Short mmCIF file of C-alpha atoms and ligand atoms in Angstrom, two decimals:
data_model
loop_
_atom_site.label_atom_id
_atom_site.label_comp_id
_atom_site.label_asym_id
_atom_site.label_seq_id
_atom_site.Cartn_x
_atom_site.Cartn_y
_atom_site.Cartn_z
CA UNK A 1186 87.79 -12.27 -192.01
CA UNK A 1187 87.54 -13.23 -188.25
CA UNK A 1188 87.64 -10.50 -186.04
CA UNK A 1189 89.65 -11.48 -182.44
CA UNK A 1190 87.37 -10.21 -179.24
CA UNK A 1191 89.06 -10.04 -175.91
CA UNK A 1192 86.83 -10.41 -173.10
CA UNK A 1193 88.93 -9.07 -169.85
CA UNK A 1194 86.62 -9.42 -167.16
CA UNK A 1195 83.97 -11.67 -166.01
CA UNK A 1196 80.85 -11.98 -167.96
CA UNK A 1197 77.62 -13.74 -168.11
CA UNK A 1198 77.87 -16.89 -170.24
CA UNK A 1199 74.38 -16.69 -171.54
CA UNK A 1200 75.05 -13.23 -172.28
CA UNK A 1201 77.50 -13.19 -174.18
CA UNK A 1202 75.68 -16.14 -176.46
CA UNK A 1203 75.44 -13.81 -179.51
CA UNK A 1204 78.84 -13.33 -179.87
CA UNK A 1205 79.27 -17.26 -179.92
CA UNK A 1206 76.64 -17.58 -182.59
CA UNK A 1207 78.67 -15.11 -184.71
CA UNK A 1208 80.95 -17.53 -186.73
CA UNK A 1209 83.14 -14.08 -187.76
CA UNK A 1210 84.04 -13.62 -184.15
CA UNK A 1211 86.81 -15.27 -182.59
CA UNK A 1212 86.20 -14.95 -178.78
CA UNK A 1213 88.98 -15.16 -175.88
CA UNK A 1214 87.84 -15.35 -172.37
CA UNK A 1215 91.04 -14.49 -170.46
CA UNK A 1216 90.02 -12.34 -166.98
CA UNK A 1217 92.75 -13.01 -164.19
CA UNK A 1218 95.40 -10.62 -166.89
CA UNK A 1219 97.68 -7.92 -164.91
CA UNK A 1220 97.69 -4.57 -166.40
CA UNK A 1221 101.24 -5.34 -168.28
CA UNK A 1222 99.87 -8.70 -169.58
CA UNK A 1223 96.90 -6.72 -171.33
CA UNK A 1224 99.10 -3.76 -172.55
CA UNK A 1225 101.36 -6.68 -174.17
CA UNK A 1226 99.05 -9.00 -175.38
CA UNK A 1227 95.87 -5.94 -176.32
CA UNK A 1228 97.48 -5.75 -180.14
CA UNK A 1229 96.23 -9.24 -181.35
CA UNK A 1230 92.45 -7.46 -180.62
CA UNK A 1231 89.71 -6.12 -182.30
CA UNK A 1232 87.22 -5.43 -179.67
CA UNK A 1233 87.63 -5.54 -176.10
CA UNK A 1234 84.48 -5.94 -173.56
CA UNK A 1235 84.86 -4.96 -169.97
CA UNK A 1236 83.18 -4.61 -166.99
CA UNK A 1237 84.71 -2.33 -164.23
CA UNK A 1238 87.39 -3.69 -162.98
CA UNK A 1239 89.86 -3.24 -165.97
CA UNK A 1240 91.16 0.17 -166.25
CA UNK A 1241 91.33 0.78 -170.06
CA UNK A 1242 94.47 3.04 -170.15
CA UNK A 1243 95.83 5.74 -172.34
CA UNK A 1244 99.18 3.16 -171.91
CA UNK A 1245 96.39 0.27 -173.00
CA UNK A 1246 94.60 1.78 -175.75
CA UNK A 1247 98.40 3.42 -177.41
CA UNK A 1248 99.44 -0.59 -177.88
CA UNK A 1249 95.79 -1.67 -179.42
CA UNK A 1250 97.03 -1.05 -182.71
CA UNK A 1251 94.03 -3.28 -183.89
CA UNK A 1252 91.26 -2.75 -181.48
CA UNK A 1253 88.04 -0.79 -183.00
CA UNK A 1254 85.92 -1.06 -180.51
CA UNK A 1255 85.43 -1.32 -176.30
CA UNK A 1256 82.42 -2.61 -174.77
CA UNK A 1257 81.73 -2.03 -171.17
CA UNK A 1258 79.03 -4.40 -169.81
CA UNK A 1259 77.35 -2.18 -167.54
CA UNK A 1260 77.04 2.16 -167.45
CA UNK A 1261 79.78 4.14 -165.62
CA UNK A 1262 82.66 3.95 -168.54
CA UNK A 1263 85.08 5.92 -165.94
CA UNK A 1264 87.52 2.98 -166.31
CA UNK A 1265 88.16 3.97 -169.64
CA UNK A 1266 90.14 6.62 -171.19
CA UNK A 1267 87.67 7.92 -173.09
CA UNK A 1268 89.83 11.06 -174.75
CA UNK A 1269 92.64 8.01 -175.49
CA UNK A 1270 90.08 5.89 -176.96
CA UNK A 1271 88.08 9.07 -179.94
CA UNK A 1272 91.96 9.92 -180.78
CA UNK A 1273 92.81 6.12 -181.57
CA UNK A 1274 89.08 6.23 -183.47
CA UNK A 1275 88.24 3.35 -181.51
CA UNK A 1276 84.04 3.59 -180.75
CA UNK A 1277 82.77 2.84 -176.88
CA UNK A 1278 79.31 1.12 -175.86
CA UNK A 1279 77.96 0.39 -173.06
CA UNK A 1280 74.92 -1.07 -171.80
CA UNK A 1281 73.41 1.79 -169.89
CA UNK A 1282 69.64 0.18 -169.58
CA UNK A 1283 70.33 -3.61 -168.35
CA UNK A 1284 71.48 -3.29 -164.62
CA UNK A 1285 68.76 -0.28 -163.62
CA UNK A 1286 66.41 -2.54 -161.50
CA UNK A 1287 69.04 -4.41 -160.18
CA UNK A 1288 71.31 -1.26 -158.85
CA UNK A 1289 68.01 0.65 -157.40
CA UNK A 1290 67.19 -2.82 -155.52
CA UNK A 1291 70.76 -2.91 -154.22
CA UNK A 1292 69.85 0.95 -153.20
CA UNK A 1293 66.72 -0.16 -151.15
CA UNK A 1294 68.57 -3.51 -149.72
CA UNK A 1295 71.04 -1.31 -148.46
CA UNK A 1296 68.77 1.39 -147.17
CA UNK A 1297 66.68 -0.92 -145.29
CA UNK A 1298 70.26 -2.61 -143.76
CA UNK A 1299 71.48 0.64 -142.65
CA UNK A 1300 67.94 1.49 -141.25
CA UNK A 1301 67.92 -1.19 -139.16
CA UNK A 1302 71.59 -2.24 -138.78
CA UNK A 1303 70.96 -5.81 -139.82
CA UNK A 1304 74.24 -6.65 -141.12
CA UNK A 1305 75.81 -5.78 -137.44
CA UNK A 1306 73.01 -7.58 -135.75
CA UNK A 1307 73.67 -10.99 -137.67
CA UNK A 1308 77.37 -10.61 -136.85
CA UNK A 1309 76.91 -10.84 -133.22
CA UNK A 1310 74.49 -13.42 -134.04
CA UNK A 1311 77.20 -15.18 -135.47
CA UNK A 1312 79.06 -14.48 -132.82
CA UNK A 1313 76.87 -15.96 -130.61
CA UNK A 1314 75.46 -13.09 -129.20
CA UNK A 1315 71.69 -12.30 -128.25
CA UNK A 1316 71.55 -8.60 -128.48
CA UNK A 1317 68.43 -6.71 -128.62
CA UNK A 1318 69.15 -3.53 -126.89
CA UNK A 1319 72.38 -2.70 -129.33
CA UNK A 1320 70.67 -2.62 -132.55
CA UNK A 1321 67.70 -0.49 -132.42
CA UNK A 1322 66.96 0.84 -135.53
CA UNK A 1323 64.55 3.80 -137.39
CA UNK A 1324 61.52 3.27 -139.31
CA UNK A 1325 61.61 4.86 -143.26
CA UNK A 1326 57.76 5.81 -142.72
CA UNK A 1327 57.23 9.75 -143.24
CA UNK A 1328 61.85 10.18 -143.11
CA UNK A 1329 63.03 12.06 -146.66
CA UNK A 1330 64.96 10.33 -148.47
CA UNK A 1331 67.33 12.82 -150.61
CA UNK A 1332 68.32 11.28 -153.92
CA UNK A 1333 71.21 13.30 -155.77
CA UNK A 1334 70.80 12.67 -159.12
CA UNK A 1335 67.57 11.81 -160.85
CA UNK A 1336 68.46 9.84 -163.68
CA UNK A 1337 67.79 5.86 -164.38
CA UNK A 1338 68.53 4.41 -161.34
CA UNK A 1339 67.46 7.29 -158.82
CA UNK A 1340 64.24 7.67 -160.54
CA UNK A 1341 63.85 3.79 -160.03
CA UNK A 1342 64.77 4.31 -156.22
CA UNK A 1343 61.94 7.22 -155.88
CA UNK A 1344 59.29 4.61 -156.85
CA UNK A 1345 60.63 2.57 -154.33
CA UNK A 1346 61.24 4.83 -151.45
CA UNK A 1347 57.51 6.40 -152.14
CA UNK A 1348 56.71 2.28 -151.73
CA UNK A 1349 57.74 2.51 -148.20
CA UNK A 1350 55.87 5.46 -147.59
CA UNK A 1351 59.07 7.89 -147.22
CA UNK A 1352 59.03 11.65 -148.79
CA UNK A 1353 61.33 12.01 -151.17
CA UNK A 1354 63.39 15.21 -152.50
CA UNK A 1355 65.85 15.43 -155.46
CA UNK A 1356 68.48 17.48 -157.05
CA UNK A 1357 69.91 17.26 -161.15
CA UNK A 1358 71.18 19.89 -162.69
CA UNK A 1359 70.31 18.83 -166.21
CA UNK A 1360 66.74 17.51 -165.36
CA UNK A 1361 63.23 19.67 -165.06
CA UNK A 1362 61.27 19.85 -161.72
CA UNK A 1363 58.45 18.19 -164.05
CA UNK A 1364 60.17 14.66 -164.02
CA UNK A 1365 59.81 14.91 -160.28
CA UNK A 1366 56.68 16.03 -160.10
CA UNK A 1367 55.97 13.12 -162.61
CA UNK A 1368 56.98 10.93 -160.20
CA UNK A 1369 55.41 12.45 -157.58
CA UNK A 1370 58.55 13.59 -155.27
CA UNK A 1371 59.84 17.30 -154.49
CA UNK A 1372 62.43 18.78 -156.57
CA UNK A 1373 65.31 21.45 -155.30
CA UNK A 1374 68.77 22.63 -155.28
CA UNK A 1375 71.67 20.91 -153.72
CA UNK A 1376 71.15 22.90 -151.09
CA UNK A 1377 67.65 21.67 -150.25
CA UNK A 1378 68.20 18.39 -150.48
CA UNK A 1379 71.14 18.09 -147.83
CA UNK A 1380 69.27 20.36 -145.48
CA UNK A 1381 66.18 18.20 -145.25
CA UNK A 1382 67.01 14.54 -145.29
CA UNK A 1383 67.28 12.10 -143.31
CA UNK A 1384 68.47 9.67 -145.54
CA UNK A 1385 71.17 10.79 -148.65
CA UNK A 1386 71.63 9.00 -151.71
CA UNK A 1387 73.95 9.42 -154.79
CA UNK A 1388 73.05 8.12 -158.27
CA UNK A 1389 75.43 10.39 -160.38
CA UNK A 1390 78.01 9.51 -163.05
CA UNK A 1391 81.73 9.73 -161.41
CA UNK A 1392 82.74 12.96 -163.44
CA UNK A 1393 84.86 16.22 -162.25
CA UNK A 1394 82.28 18.08 -161.55
CA UNK A 1395 80.67 15.03 -159.09
CA UNK A 1396 84.09 13.91 -157.69
CA UNK A 1397 83.47 15.11 -153.78
CA UNK A 1398 80.62 16.55 -154.49
CA UNK A 1399 79.21 15.21 -151.05
CA UNK A 1400 82.19 16.93 -149.20
CA UNK A 1401 83.21 18.58 -145.06
CA UNK A 1402 81.00 21.24 -146.67
CA UNK A 1403 78.20 19.37 -147.45
CA UNK A 1404 78.34 17.03 -144.63
CA UNK A 1405 77.83 20.21 -142.45
CA UNK A 1406 74.87 21.18 -144.17
CA UNK A 1407 73.03 17.98 -143.31
CA UNK A 1408 70.66 17.14 -140.15
CA UNK A 1409 72.41 15.66 -137.11
CA UNK A 1410 72.06 11.68 -137.56
CA UNK A 1411 71.81 11.92 -141.42
CA UNK A 1412 71.91 8.75 -143.16
CA UNK A 1413 74.00 8.39 -146.37
CA UNK A 1414 74.25 5.65 -149.43
CA UNK A 1415 76.38 5.19 -152.08
CA UNK A 1416 75.80 2.73 -154.52
CA UNK A 1417 76.73 4.57 -157.87
CA UNK A 1418 80.53 5.76 -157.71
CA UNK A 1419 83.42 5.98 -155.23
CA UNK A 1420 84.69 9.37 -155.33
CA UNK A 1421 81.21 10.85 -155.29
CA UNK A 1422 81.46 10.91 -151.54
CA UNK A 1423 84.54 12.05 -149.69
CA UNK A 1424 86.16 9.52 -147.83
CA UNK A 1425 88.21 11.46 -145.38
CA UNK A 1426 85.29 13.63 -145.12
CA UNK A 1427 82.17 10.63 -144.42
CA UNK A 1428 84.80 9.27 -142.13
CA UNK A 1429 85.36 12.60 -139.48
CA UNK A 1430 81.25 13.13 -139.84
CA UNK A 1431 80.76 9.52 -138.48
CA UNK A 1432 83.06 9.96 -135.77
CA UNK A 1433 81.53 13.65 -134.79
CA UNK A 1434 78.38 11.73 -134.97
CA UNK A 1435 76.70 14.33 -137.47
CA UNK A 1436 76.23 11.20 -139.49
CA UNK A 1437 74.26 7.99 -137.87
CA UNK A 1438 75.86 5.39 -140.52
CA UNK A 1439 76.58 5.18 -144.04
CA UNK A 1440 75.77 1.97 -146.85
CA UNK A 1441 78.71 1.74 -149.31
CA UNK A 1442 78.71 -0.53 -152.37
CA UNK A 1443 81.55 1.71 -154.17
CA UNK A 1444 85.32 3.24 -153.01
CA UNK A 1445 87.52 5.31 -154.11
CA UNK A 1446 90.02 2.44 -154.68
CA UNK A 1447 88.44 -0.79 -155.99
CA UNK A 1448 89.42 -3.39 -155.06
CA UNK A 1449 90.57 -3.90 -151.52
CA UNK A 1450 91.13 -5.84 -148.34
CA UNK A 1451 91.38 -3.20 -145.57
CA UNK A 1452 89.38 0.20 -145.63
CA UNK A 1453 89.74 2.51 -142.74
CA UNK A 1454 85.84 3.44 -142.74
CA UNK A 1455 84.83 -0.24 -142.33
CA UNK A 1456 86.59 -0.15 -138.84
CA UNK A 1457 83.68 2.09 -138.24
CA UNK A 1458 80.51 -0.02 -136.60
CA UNK A 1459 78.43 2.18 -138.31
CA UNK A 1460 79.47 1.77 -141.79
CA UNK A 1461 78.02 -1.19 -143.72
CA UNK A 1462 79.51 -2.09 -147.31
CA UNK A 1463 78.91 -4.48 -149.75
CA UNK A 1464 81.84 -4.98 -152.32
CA UNK A 1465 80.55 -3.07 -155.86
CA UNK A 1466 77.48 -5.66 -156.34
CA UNK A 1467 74.80 -3.08 -157.18
CA UNK A 1468 74.58 -4.84 -160.95
CA UNK A 1469 75.56 -8.50 -159.24
CA UNK A 1470 72.91 -10.16 -160.17
CA UNK A 1471 71.92 -13.09 -163.03
CA UNK A 1472 69.36 -10.63 -164.95
CA UNK A 1473 71.26 -8.13 -164.83
CA UNK A 1474 74.44 -9.65 -166.00
CA UNK A 1475 72.69 -11.18 -168.24
CA UNK A 1476 70.87 -8.41 -169.58
CA UNK A 1477 74.42 -5.74 -169.95
CA UNK A 1478 76.54 -8.39 -171.74
CA UNK A 1479 73.47 -9.23 -174.13
CA UNK A 1480 73.26 -6.03 -175.11
CA UNK A 1481 77.26 -5.54 -175.45
CA UNK A 1482 77.64 -8.31 -177.47
CA UNK A 1483 74.63 -7.24 -179.83
CA UNK A 1484 76.10 -3.97 -180.30
CA UNK A 1485 79.74 -6.10 -181.12
CA UNK A 1486 77.63 -8.41 -183.65
CA UNK A 1487 76.46 -5.79 -185.18
CA UNK A 1488 79.51 -3.49 -185.36
CA UNK A 1489 81.88 -5.95 -186.86
CA UNK A 1490 79.19 -6.64 -189.52
CA UNK A 1491 78.88 -3.06 -190.62
CA UNK A 1492 75.86 -2.28 -188.58
CA UNK A 1493 74.58 0.33 -186.23
CA UNK A 1494 75.34 0.50 -182.26
CA UNK A 1495 72.67 1.37 -180.04
CA UNK A 1496 74.91 2.93 -177.27
CA UNK A 1497 77.93 4.57 -178.52
P1 LIG B 1344 71.96 8.15 -165.43
O1 LIG B 1344 73.41 8.46 -166.28
O2 LIG B 1344 70.82 7.25 -166.19
O3 LIG B 1344 71.40 8.48 -164.17
C1 LIG B 1344 72.38 9.96 -163.76
C2 LIG B 1344 71.91 11.26 -163.79
O4 LIG B 1344 72.80 11.89 -163.00
C3 LIG B 1344 71.68 11.66 -164.77
O5 LIG B 1344 70.04 12.17 -164.51
C4 LIG B 1344 72.59 13.03 -164.77
O6 LIG B 1344 71.81 14.52 -164.99
C5 LIG B 1344 72.66 12.87 -162.89
N1 LIG B 1344 73.62 14.35 -162.71
C6 LIG B 1344 75.04 14.35 -163.47
N2 LIG B 1344 75.91 15.58 -163.41
C7 LIG B 1344 75.37 15.67 -161.88
C8 LIG B 1344 75.65 16.76 -160.53
N3 LIG B 1344 76.51 17.04 -160.61
N4 LIG B 1344 74.44 16.18 -159.80
C9 LIG B 1344 73.71 15.71 -159.50
N5 LIG B 1344 73.04 15.18 -160.46
C10 LIG B 1344 74.05 15.05 -161.73
O7 LIG B 1344 73.09 6.81 -164.52
P2 LIG B 1344 72.33 5.52 -164.32
O8 LIG B 1344 72.60 4.21 -164.59
O9 LIG B 1344 71.58 5.91 -162.97
O10 LIG B 1344 73.89 5.65 -162.77
C11 LIG B 1344 73.50 5.92 -162.09
C12 LIG B 1344 75.05 5.86 -161.27
O11 LIG B 1344 75.22 4.36 -160.82
C13 LIG B 1344 76.62 5.66 -162.27
O12 LIG B 1344 77.48 6.40 -161.50
C14 LIG B 1344 76.65 4.26 -162.45
O13 LIG B 1344 77.76 4.14 -162.60
C15 LIG B 1344 76.32 3.74 -161.44
N6 LIG B 1344 76.41 2.19 -161.25
C16 LIG B 1344 76.48 1.46 -160.20
C17 LIG B 1344 76.37 0.68 -160.04
C18 LIG B 1344 76.87 -0.70 -158.83
O14 LIG B 1344 77.41 -1.55 -159.16
N7 LIG B 1344 76.96 -0.21 -158.16
C19 LIG B 1344 75.62 0.01 -161.41
C20 LIG B 1344 74.92 0.45 -161.84
C21 LIG B 1344 75.56 1.73 -161.88
C1 LIG B 1345 78.32 -0.12 -163.43
O1 LIG B 1345 78.43 1.20 -163.79
O2 LIG B 1345 77.49 -0.66 -164.63
C2 LIG B 1345 78.71 -0.68 -162.43
O3 LIG B 1345 79.26 0.26 -162.03
C3 LIG B 1345 78.32 -2.28 -162.91
C4 LIG B 1345 79.69 -2.96 -162.74
O4 LIG B 1345 80.35 -2.50 -163.40
O5 LIG B 1345 79.01 -3.78 -162.31
#
């Protein structure tokens, strides 16, 4: 029996090697579909593999009459309608570990770029300005980094921030102080973290409970001149509230990898010189892409051979 596997977002070719090795799997790579095209084709497929771009909606799932499995080559499953998948008996697997390191490294790169205004200075130099006055930064040493969400990536960021000799405090309602102690960092309520931090980085999933967790009220609690980093999910931070907090100088700057609406070409936050940004590149390394693609590919191969999957 042959199973048809559709890959609808770009995945690492090395990473999908296990799929290519499997004689009973027919692999179709088609990453240019509009949502309507995808809906019209999905009925032919037994499995769908995505990153974050493809929106696996209820409408798509309802047309997916042969679909048995959705594989997410990455962590966040907020682009997949999990309720609809469950109702239709479709198993959803993700790759929760493969991009942790890359996402933590990207967070540190954004934090340091924000502190030293590296993107702004580079732009100025490209525009033939030798300007040493406009780009005075701040040091990280002895500053406090607040981490909201001390999971895989949050914990890796904590390690790295300690290496920069920062003080670190974290908030996570599902973890005990024990984990923070093991990492050698402080643990507090969300209010504690907001009040004492010079830099705040969020590392939660996007859930009903975390949507706009960092909102107008949260910004009001923060220190004047706080700097914000979001390499987790757009929507955890209320973008309108962030815009107002930067304009009012409450927030000195923000480094954003993720946005409430993606993709976009124009964004009002990017009109502010205090904002630096990347287009959702946290997991975009050769290593992470290979690793997440291998993880979901192995799950697909095992599943269609009647075996167990690792990350349902
Ligand atoms: P994880 O599940 O290991 O950690 C998430 C943590 O958030 C958990 O410890 C959980 O207890 C905590 N949490 C849940 N609700 C919370 C709340 N209300 N307040 C505070 N903490 C809360 O996930 P992870 O692998 O560390 O990923 C973190 C985020 O980063 C996810 O949103 C993921 O999608 C995103 N991510 C983004 C990129 C990127 O390319 N920018 C790459 C990888 C992961
Ligand atoms: C993830 O949740 O794993 C990230 O957003 C990375 C990605 O999808 O590329």
